Structure formats: C-alpha cells, structure tokens
PDB file of C-alpha atoms in Angstrom:
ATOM      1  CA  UNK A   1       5.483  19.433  10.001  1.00 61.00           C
ATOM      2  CA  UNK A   2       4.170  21.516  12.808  1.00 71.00           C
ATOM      3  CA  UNK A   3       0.189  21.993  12.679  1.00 79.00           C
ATOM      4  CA  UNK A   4      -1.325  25.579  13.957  1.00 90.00           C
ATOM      5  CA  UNK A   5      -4.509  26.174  12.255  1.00 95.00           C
ATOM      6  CA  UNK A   6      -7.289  23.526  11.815  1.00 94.00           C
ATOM      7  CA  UNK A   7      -7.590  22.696   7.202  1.00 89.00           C
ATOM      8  CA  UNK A   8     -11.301  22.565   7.484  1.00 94.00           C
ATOM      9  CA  UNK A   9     -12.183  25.763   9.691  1.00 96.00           C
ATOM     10  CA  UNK A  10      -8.924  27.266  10.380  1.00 96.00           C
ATOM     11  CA  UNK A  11      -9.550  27.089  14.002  1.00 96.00           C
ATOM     12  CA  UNK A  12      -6.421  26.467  16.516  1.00 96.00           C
ATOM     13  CA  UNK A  13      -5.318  23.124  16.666  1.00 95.00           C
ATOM     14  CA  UNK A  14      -4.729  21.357  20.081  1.00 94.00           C
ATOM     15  CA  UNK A  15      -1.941  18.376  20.151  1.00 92.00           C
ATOM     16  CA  UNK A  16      -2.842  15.944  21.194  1.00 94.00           C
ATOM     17  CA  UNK A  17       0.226  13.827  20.542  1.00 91.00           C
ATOM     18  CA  UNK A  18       2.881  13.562  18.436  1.00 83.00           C
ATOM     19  CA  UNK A  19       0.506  12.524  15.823  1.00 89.00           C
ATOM     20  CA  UNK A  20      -2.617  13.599  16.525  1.00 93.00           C
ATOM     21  CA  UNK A  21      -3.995  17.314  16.617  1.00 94.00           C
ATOM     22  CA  UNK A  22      -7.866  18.260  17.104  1.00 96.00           C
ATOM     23  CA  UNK A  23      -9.607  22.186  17.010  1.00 96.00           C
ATOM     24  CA  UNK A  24     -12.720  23.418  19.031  1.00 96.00           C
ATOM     25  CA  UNK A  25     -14.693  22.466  16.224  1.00 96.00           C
ATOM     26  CA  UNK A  26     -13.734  18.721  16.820  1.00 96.00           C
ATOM     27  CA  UNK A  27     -11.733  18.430  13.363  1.00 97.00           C
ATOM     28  CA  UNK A  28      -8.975  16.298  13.233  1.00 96.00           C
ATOM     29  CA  UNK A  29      -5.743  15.981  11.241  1.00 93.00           C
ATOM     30  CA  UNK A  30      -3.128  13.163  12.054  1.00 91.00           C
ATOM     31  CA  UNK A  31       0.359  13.937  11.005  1.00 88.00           C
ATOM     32  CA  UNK A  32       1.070  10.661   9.999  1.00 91.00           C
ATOM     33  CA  UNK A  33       4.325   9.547   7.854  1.00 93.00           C
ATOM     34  CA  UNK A  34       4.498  10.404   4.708  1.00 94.00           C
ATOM     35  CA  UNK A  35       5.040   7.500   2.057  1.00 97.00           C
ATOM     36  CA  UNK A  36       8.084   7.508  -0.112  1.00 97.00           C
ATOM     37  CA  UNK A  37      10.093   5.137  -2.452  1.00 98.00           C
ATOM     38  CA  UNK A  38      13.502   3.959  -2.766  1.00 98.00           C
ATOM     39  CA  UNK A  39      14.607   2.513  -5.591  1.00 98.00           C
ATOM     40  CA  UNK A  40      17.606   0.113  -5.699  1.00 98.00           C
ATOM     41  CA  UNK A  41      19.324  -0.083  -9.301  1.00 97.00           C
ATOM     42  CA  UNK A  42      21.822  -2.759  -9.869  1.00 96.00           C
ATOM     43  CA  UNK A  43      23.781  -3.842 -12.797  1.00 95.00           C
ATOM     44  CA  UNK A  44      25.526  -6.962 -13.835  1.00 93.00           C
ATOM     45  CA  UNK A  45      28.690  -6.169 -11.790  1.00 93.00           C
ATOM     46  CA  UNK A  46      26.138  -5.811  -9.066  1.00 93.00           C
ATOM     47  CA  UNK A  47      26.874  -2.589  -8.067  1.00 96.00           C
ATOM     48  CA  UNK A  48      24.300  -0.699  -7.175  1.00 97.00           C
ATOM     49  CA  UNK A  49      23.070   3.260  -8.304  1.00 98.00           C
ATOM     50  CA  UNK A  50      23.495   5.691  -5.896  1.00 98.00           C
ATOM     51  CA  UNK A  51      22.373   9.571  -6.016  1.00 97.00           C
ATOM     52  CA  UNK A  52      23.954  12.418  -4.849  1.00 97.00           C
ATOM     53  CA  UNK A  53      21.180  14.891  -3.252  1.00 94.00           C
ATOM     54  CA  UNK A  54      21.339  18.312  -4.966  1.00 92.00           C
ATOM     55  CA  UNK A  55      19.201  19.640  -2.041  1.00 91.00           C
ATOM     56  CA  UNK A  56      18.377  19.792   1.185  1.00 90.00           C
ATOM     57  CA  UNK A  57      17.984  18.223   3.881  1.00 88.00           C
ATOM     58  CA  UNK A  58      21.163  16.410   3.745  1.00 90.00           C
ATOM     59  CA  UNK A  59      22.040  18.164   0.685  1.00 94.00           C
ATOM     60  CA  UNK A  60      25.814  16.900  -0.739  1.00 95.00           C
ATOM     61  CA  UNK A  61      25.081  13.017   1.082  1.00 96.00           C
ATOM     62  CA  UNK A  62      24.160  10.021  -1.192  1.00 97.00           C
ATOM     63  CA  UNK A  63      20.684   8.515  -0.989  1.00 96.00           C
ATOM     64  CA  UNK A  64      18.920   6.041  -3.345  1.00 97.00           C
ATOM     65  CA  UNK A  65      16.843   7.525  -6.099  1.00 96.00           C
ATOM     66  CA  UNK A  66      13.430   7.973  -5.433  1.00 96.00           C
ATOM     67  CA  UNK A  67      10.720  10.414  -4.154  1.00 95.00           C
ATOM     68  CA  UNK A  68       7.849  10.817  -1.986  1.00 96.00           C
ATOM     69  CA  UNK A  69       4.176   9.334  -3.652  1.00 98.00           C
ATOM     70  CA  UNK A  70       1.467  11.687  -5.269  1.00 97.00           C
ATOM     71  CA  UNK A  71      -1.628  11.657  -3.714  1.00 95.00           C
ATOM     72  CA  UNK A  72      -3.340   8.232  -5.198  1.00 96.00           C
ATOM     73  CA  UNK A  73      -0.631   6.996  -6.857  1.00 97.00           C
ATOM     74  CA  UNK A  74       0.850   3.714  -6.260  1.00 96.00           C
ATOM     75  CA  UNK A  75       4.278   2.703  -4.647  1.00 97.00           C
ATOM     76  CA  UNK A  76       5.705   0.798  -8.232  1.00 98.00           C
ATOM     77  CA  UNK A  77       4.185   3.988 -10.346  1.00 98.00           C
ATOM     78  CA  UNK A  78       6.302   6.739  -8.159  1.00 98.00           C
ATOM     79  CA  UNK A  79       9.422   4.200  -8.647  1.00 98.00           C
ATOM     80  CA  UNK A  80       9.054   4.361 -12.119  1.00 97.00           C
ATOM     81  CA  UNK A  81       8.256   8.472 -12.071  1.00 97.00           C
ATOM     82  CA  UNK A  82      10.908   9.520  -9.518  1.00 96.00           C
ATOM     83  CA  UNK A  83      13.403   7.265 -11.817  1.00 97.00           C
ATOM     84  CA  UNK A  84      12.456   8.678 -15.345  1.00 96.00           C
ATOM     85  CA  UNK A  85      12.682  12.333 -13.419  1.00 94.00           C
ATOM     86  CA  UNK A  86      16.324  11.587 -11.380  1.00 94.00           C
ATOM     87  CA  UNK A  87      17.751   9.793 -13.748  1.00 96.00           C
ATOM     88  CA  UNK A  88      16.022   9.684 -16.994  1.00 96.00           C
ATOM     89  CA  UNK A  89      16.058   6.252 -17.149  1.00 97.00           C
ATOM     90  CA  UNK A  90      13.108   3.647 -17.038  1.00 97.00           C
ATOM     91  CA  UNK A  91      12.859   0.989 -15.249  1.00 97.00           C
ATOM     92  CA  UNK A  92      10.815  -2.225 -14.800  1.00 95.00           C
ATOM     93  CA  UNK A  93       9.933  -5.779 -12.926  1.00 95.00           C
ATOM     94  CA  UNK A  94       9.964  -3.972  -9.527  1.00 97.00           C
ATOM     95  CA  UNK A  95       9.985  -6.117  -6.308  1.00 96.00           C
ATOM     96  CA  UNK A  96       9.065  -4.863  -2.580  1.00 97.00           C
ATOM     97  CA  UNK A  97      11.936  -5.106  -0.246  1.00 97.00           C
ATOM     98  CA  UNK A  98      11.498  -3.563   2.854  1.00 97.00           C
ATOM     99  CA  UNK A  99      10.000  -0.463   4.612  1.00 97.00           C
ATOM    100  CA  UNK A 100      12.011   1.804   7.012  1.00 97.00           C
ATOM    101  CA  UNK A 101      10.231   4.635   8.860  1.00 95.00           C
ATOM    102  CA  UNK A 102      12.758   8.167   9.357  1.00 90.00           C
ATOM    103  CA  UNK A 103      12.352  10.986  10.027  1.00 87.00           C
ATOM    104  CA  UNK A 104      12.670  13.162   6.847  1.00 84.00           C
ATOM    105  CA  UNK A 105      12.810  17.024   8.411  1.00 81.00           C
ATOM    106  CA  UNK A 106      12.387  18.086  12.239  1.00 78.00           C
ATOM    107  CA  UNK A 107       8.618  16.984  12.608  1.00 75.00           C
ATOM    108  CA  UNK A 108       8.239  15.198   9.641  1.00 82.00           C
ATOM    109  CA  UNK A 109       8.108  11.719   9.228  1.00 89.00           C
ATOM    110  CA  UNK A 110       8.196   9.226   6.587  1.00 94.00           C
ATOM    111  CA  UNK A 111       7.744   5.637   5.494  1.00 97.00           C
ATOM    112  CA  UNK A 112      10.464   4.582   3.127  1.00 97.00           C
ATOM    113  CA  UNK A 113       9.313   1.440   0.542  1.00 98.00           C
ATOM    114  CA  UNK A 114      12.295  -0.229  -0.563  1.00 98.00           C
ATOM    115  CA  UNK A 115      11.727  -1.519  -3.971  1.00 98.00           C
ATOM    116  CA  UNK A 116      14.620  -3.772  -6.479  1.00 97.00           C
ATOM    117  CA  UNK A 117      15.227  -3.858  -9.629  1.00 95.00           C
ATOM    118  CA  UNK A 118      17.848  -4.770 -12.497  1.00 94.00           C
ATOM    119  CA  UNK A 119      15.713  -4.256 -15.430  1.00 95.00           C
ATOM    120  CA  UNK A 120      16.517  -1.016 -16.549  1.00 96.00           C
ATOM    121  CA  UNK A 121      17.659   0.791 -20.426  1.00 96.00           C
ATOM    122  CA  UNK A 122      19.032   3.974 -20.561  1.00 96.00           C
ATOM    123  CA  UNK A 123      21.472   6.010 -19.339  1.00 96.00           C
ATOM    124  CA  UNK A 124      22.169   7.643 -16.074  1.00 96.00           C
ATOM    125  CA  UNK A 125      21.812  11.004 -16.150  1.00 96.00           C
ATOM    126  CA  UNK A 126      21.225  13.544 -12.981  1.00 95.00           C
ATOM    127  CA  UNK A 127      18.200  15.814 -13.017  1.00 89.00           C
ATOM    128  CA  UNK A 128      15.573  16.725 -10.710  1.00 79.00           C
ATOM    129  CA  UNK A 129      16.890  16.165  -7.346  1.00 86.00           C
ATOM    130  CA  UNK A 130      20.029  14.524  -8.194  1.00 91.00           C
ATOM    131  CA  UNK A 131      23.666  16.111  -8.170  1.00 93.00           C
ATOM    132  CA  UNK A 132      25.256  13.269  -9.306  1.00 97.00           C
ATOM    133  CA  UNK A 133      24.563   9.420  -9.911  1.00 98.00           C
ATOM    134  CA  UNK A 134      27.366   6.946  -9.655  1.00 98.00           C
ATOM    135  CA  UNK A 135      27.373   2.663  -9.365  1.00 98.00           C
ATOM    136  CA  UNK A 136      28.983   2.328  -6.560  1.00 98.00           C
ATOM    137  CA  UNK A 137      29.327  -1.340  -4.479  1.00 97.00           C
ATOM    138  CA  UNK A 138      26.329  -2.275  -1.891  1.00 96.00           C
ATOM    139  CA  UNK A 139      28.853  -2.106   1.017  1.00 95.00           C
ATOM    140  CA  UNK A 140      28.604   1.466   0.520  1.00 97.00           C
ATOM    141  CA  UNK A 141      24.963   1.753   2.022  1.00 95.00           C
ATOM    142  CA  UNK A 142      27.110   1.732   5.259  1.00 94.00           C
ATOM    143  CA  UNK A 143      28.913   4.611   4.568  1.00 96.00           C
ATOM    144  CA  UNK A 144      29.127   8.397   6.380  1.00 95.00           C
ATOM    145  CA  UNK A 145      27.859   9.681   3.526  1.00 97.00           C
ATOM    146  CA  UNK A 146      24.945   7.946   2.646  1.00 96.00           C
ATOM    147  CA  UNK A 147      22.135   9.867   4.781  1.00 91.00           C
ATOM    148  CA  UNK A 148      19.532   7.222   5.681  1.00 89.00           C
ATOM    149  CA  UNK A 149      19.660   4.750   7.838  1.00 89.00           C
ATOM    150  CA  UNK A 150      18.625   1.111   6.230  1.00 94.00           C
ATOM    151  CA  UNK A 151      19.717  -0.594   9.141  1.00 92.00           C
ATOM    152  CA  UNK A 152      20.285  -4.462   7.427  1.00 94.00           C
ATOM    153  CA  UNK A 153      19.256  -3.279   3.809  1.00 96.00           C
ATOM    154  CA  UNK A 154      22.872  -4.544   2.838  1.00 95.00           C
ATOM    155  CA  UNK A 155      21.789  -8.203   3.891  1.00 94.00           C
ATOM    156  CA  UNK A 156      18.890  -8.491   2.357  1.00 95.00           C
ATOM    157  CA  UNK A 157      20.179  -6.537  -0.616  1.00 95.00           C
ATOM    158  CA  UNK A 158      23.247  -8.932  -0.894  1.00 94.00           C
ATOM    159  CA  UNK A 159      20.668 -12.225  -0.957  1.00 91.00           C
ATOM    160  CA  UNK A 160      18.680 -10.497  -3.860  1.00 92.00           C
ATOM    161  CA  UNK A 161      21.890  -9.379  -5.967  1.00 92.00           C
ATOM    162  CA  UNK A 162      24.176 -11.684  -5.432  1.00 89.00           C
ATOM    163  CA  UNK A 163      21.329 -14.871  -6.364  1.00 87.00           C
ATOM    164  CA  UNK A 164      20.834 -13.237  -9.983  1.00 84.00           C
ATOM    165  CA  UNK A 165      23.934 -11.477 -11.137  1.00 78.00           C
ATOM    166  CA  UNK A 166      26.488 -13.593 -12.674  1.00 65.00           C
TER     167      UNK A 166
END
C-alpha cells in the first residue's frame, strides 16, 4: 500500500521507513502486515483442499482457502467465514499451525495464520474467491502452481495428518 495523504488531517505523509510514515501535524500511520488465515482441509485419505484463485494477484495459481480478518474479528472466526464463503462448507475444532509473513501486492504485506482442521460437513463448492476447489495430496504445497511460499508447511503438515488419519 503506498501512503500519500495523512487519515486524520490529510496532510502529506513523510516515510519514514518501510513501515512507518508521519505528516507535519505529527500523525502517524504504520503500514504494518495485514493479518490473514489459511485454512488447511484434510480428509480421511489425507489429502488436503486446495483453491484455485479466481482473481488477482496470482489469479489461475492454487492457494489454501482463506481470507484476510475483519477489523475485530478473531483468527478461528475468519477461518470459519472465509470457509462458509469459498467453499460453502463449515468447519470446526481448528488448531494454530504456523504463521508466514508475504508479501501479498507490491507494498503490501501480510501475516498468514496457518490453521488445521479435519472436522468439516458439506460439500465443496467454489464461490467467492475461488475458481475451483480440488483434494489434492500435501506434496503438492511444493508445486509451481501453488502461489505462496510455506516454506516447511509440508513437514509440519505431514506430522499433523499423517498422526490422525487412518
């Protein structure tokens, strides 16, 4: 996001860094990440749910489901509301992975939570933001066309999965 004009007083904003921007008036605005959630579906073959983006950036390259937060809400309550809206499904008994920072558009940054589940009913179904959604294996978190990069999600992904499917 590039910053001009000052939200309080509309004066010019001075950067400071690549973070930080202040106006004559002394008001400051930090461009900090912005938080987000990616969801990891699996099923009992252990495959996991994948979504094709139906928009840009990266437009046509698979991502996992999931969305940036509303203001106030918390990380397990956008899981469940970017799911219901890219999917139509609902899910439950959400666990905290990891976190991965990226950079979601030139000057835009954002904070990825990784959250788990397998407790999910209903039937996959694109909408919203999603092209298409397909099970595919983990191993394909490593491929060309998945956009971000989850450097390692595929180990710790593969300890989760593997110790509770069947």
């Amino acid at each position: 996001m590039i910053i001009a004009f000052c939200t309080e007083c509309a004066e010019p904003y001075t950067k400071i860094d690549g973070t930080h921007y202040v106006c004559d008036q002394g008001h400051h605005f930090y461009n900090n990440p912005h938080a987000a959630v990616a969801v990891v579906l699996y099923n009992d073959s252990g495959e996991i749910l994948f979504s094709k983006r139906a928009h840009e950036p990266a437009k046509g390259k698979y991502d996992l489901p999931g969305g940036f937060c509303e203001f106030n809400e918390d990380p397990f309550e956008t899981a469940e509301r970017e799911i219901r809206e890219e999917t139509g499904m609902t899910i439950d008994n959400l666990e905290l992975v990891t976190a991965y920072p990226g950079l979601y558009q030139p000057n835009n940054s954002v904070c990825d939570l990784v959250v788990v589940t397998h407790t999910h009913t209903g039937t996959p179904t694109p909408d919203d933001d999603s092209e298409a959604l397909e099970w595919k294996p983990l191993s394909f978190i490593n491929d060309a066309t998945f956009n971000p990069n989850y450097h390692g999600l595929d180990d710790k992904l593969h300890e989760i999965i593997t110790s509770r499917v069947k």
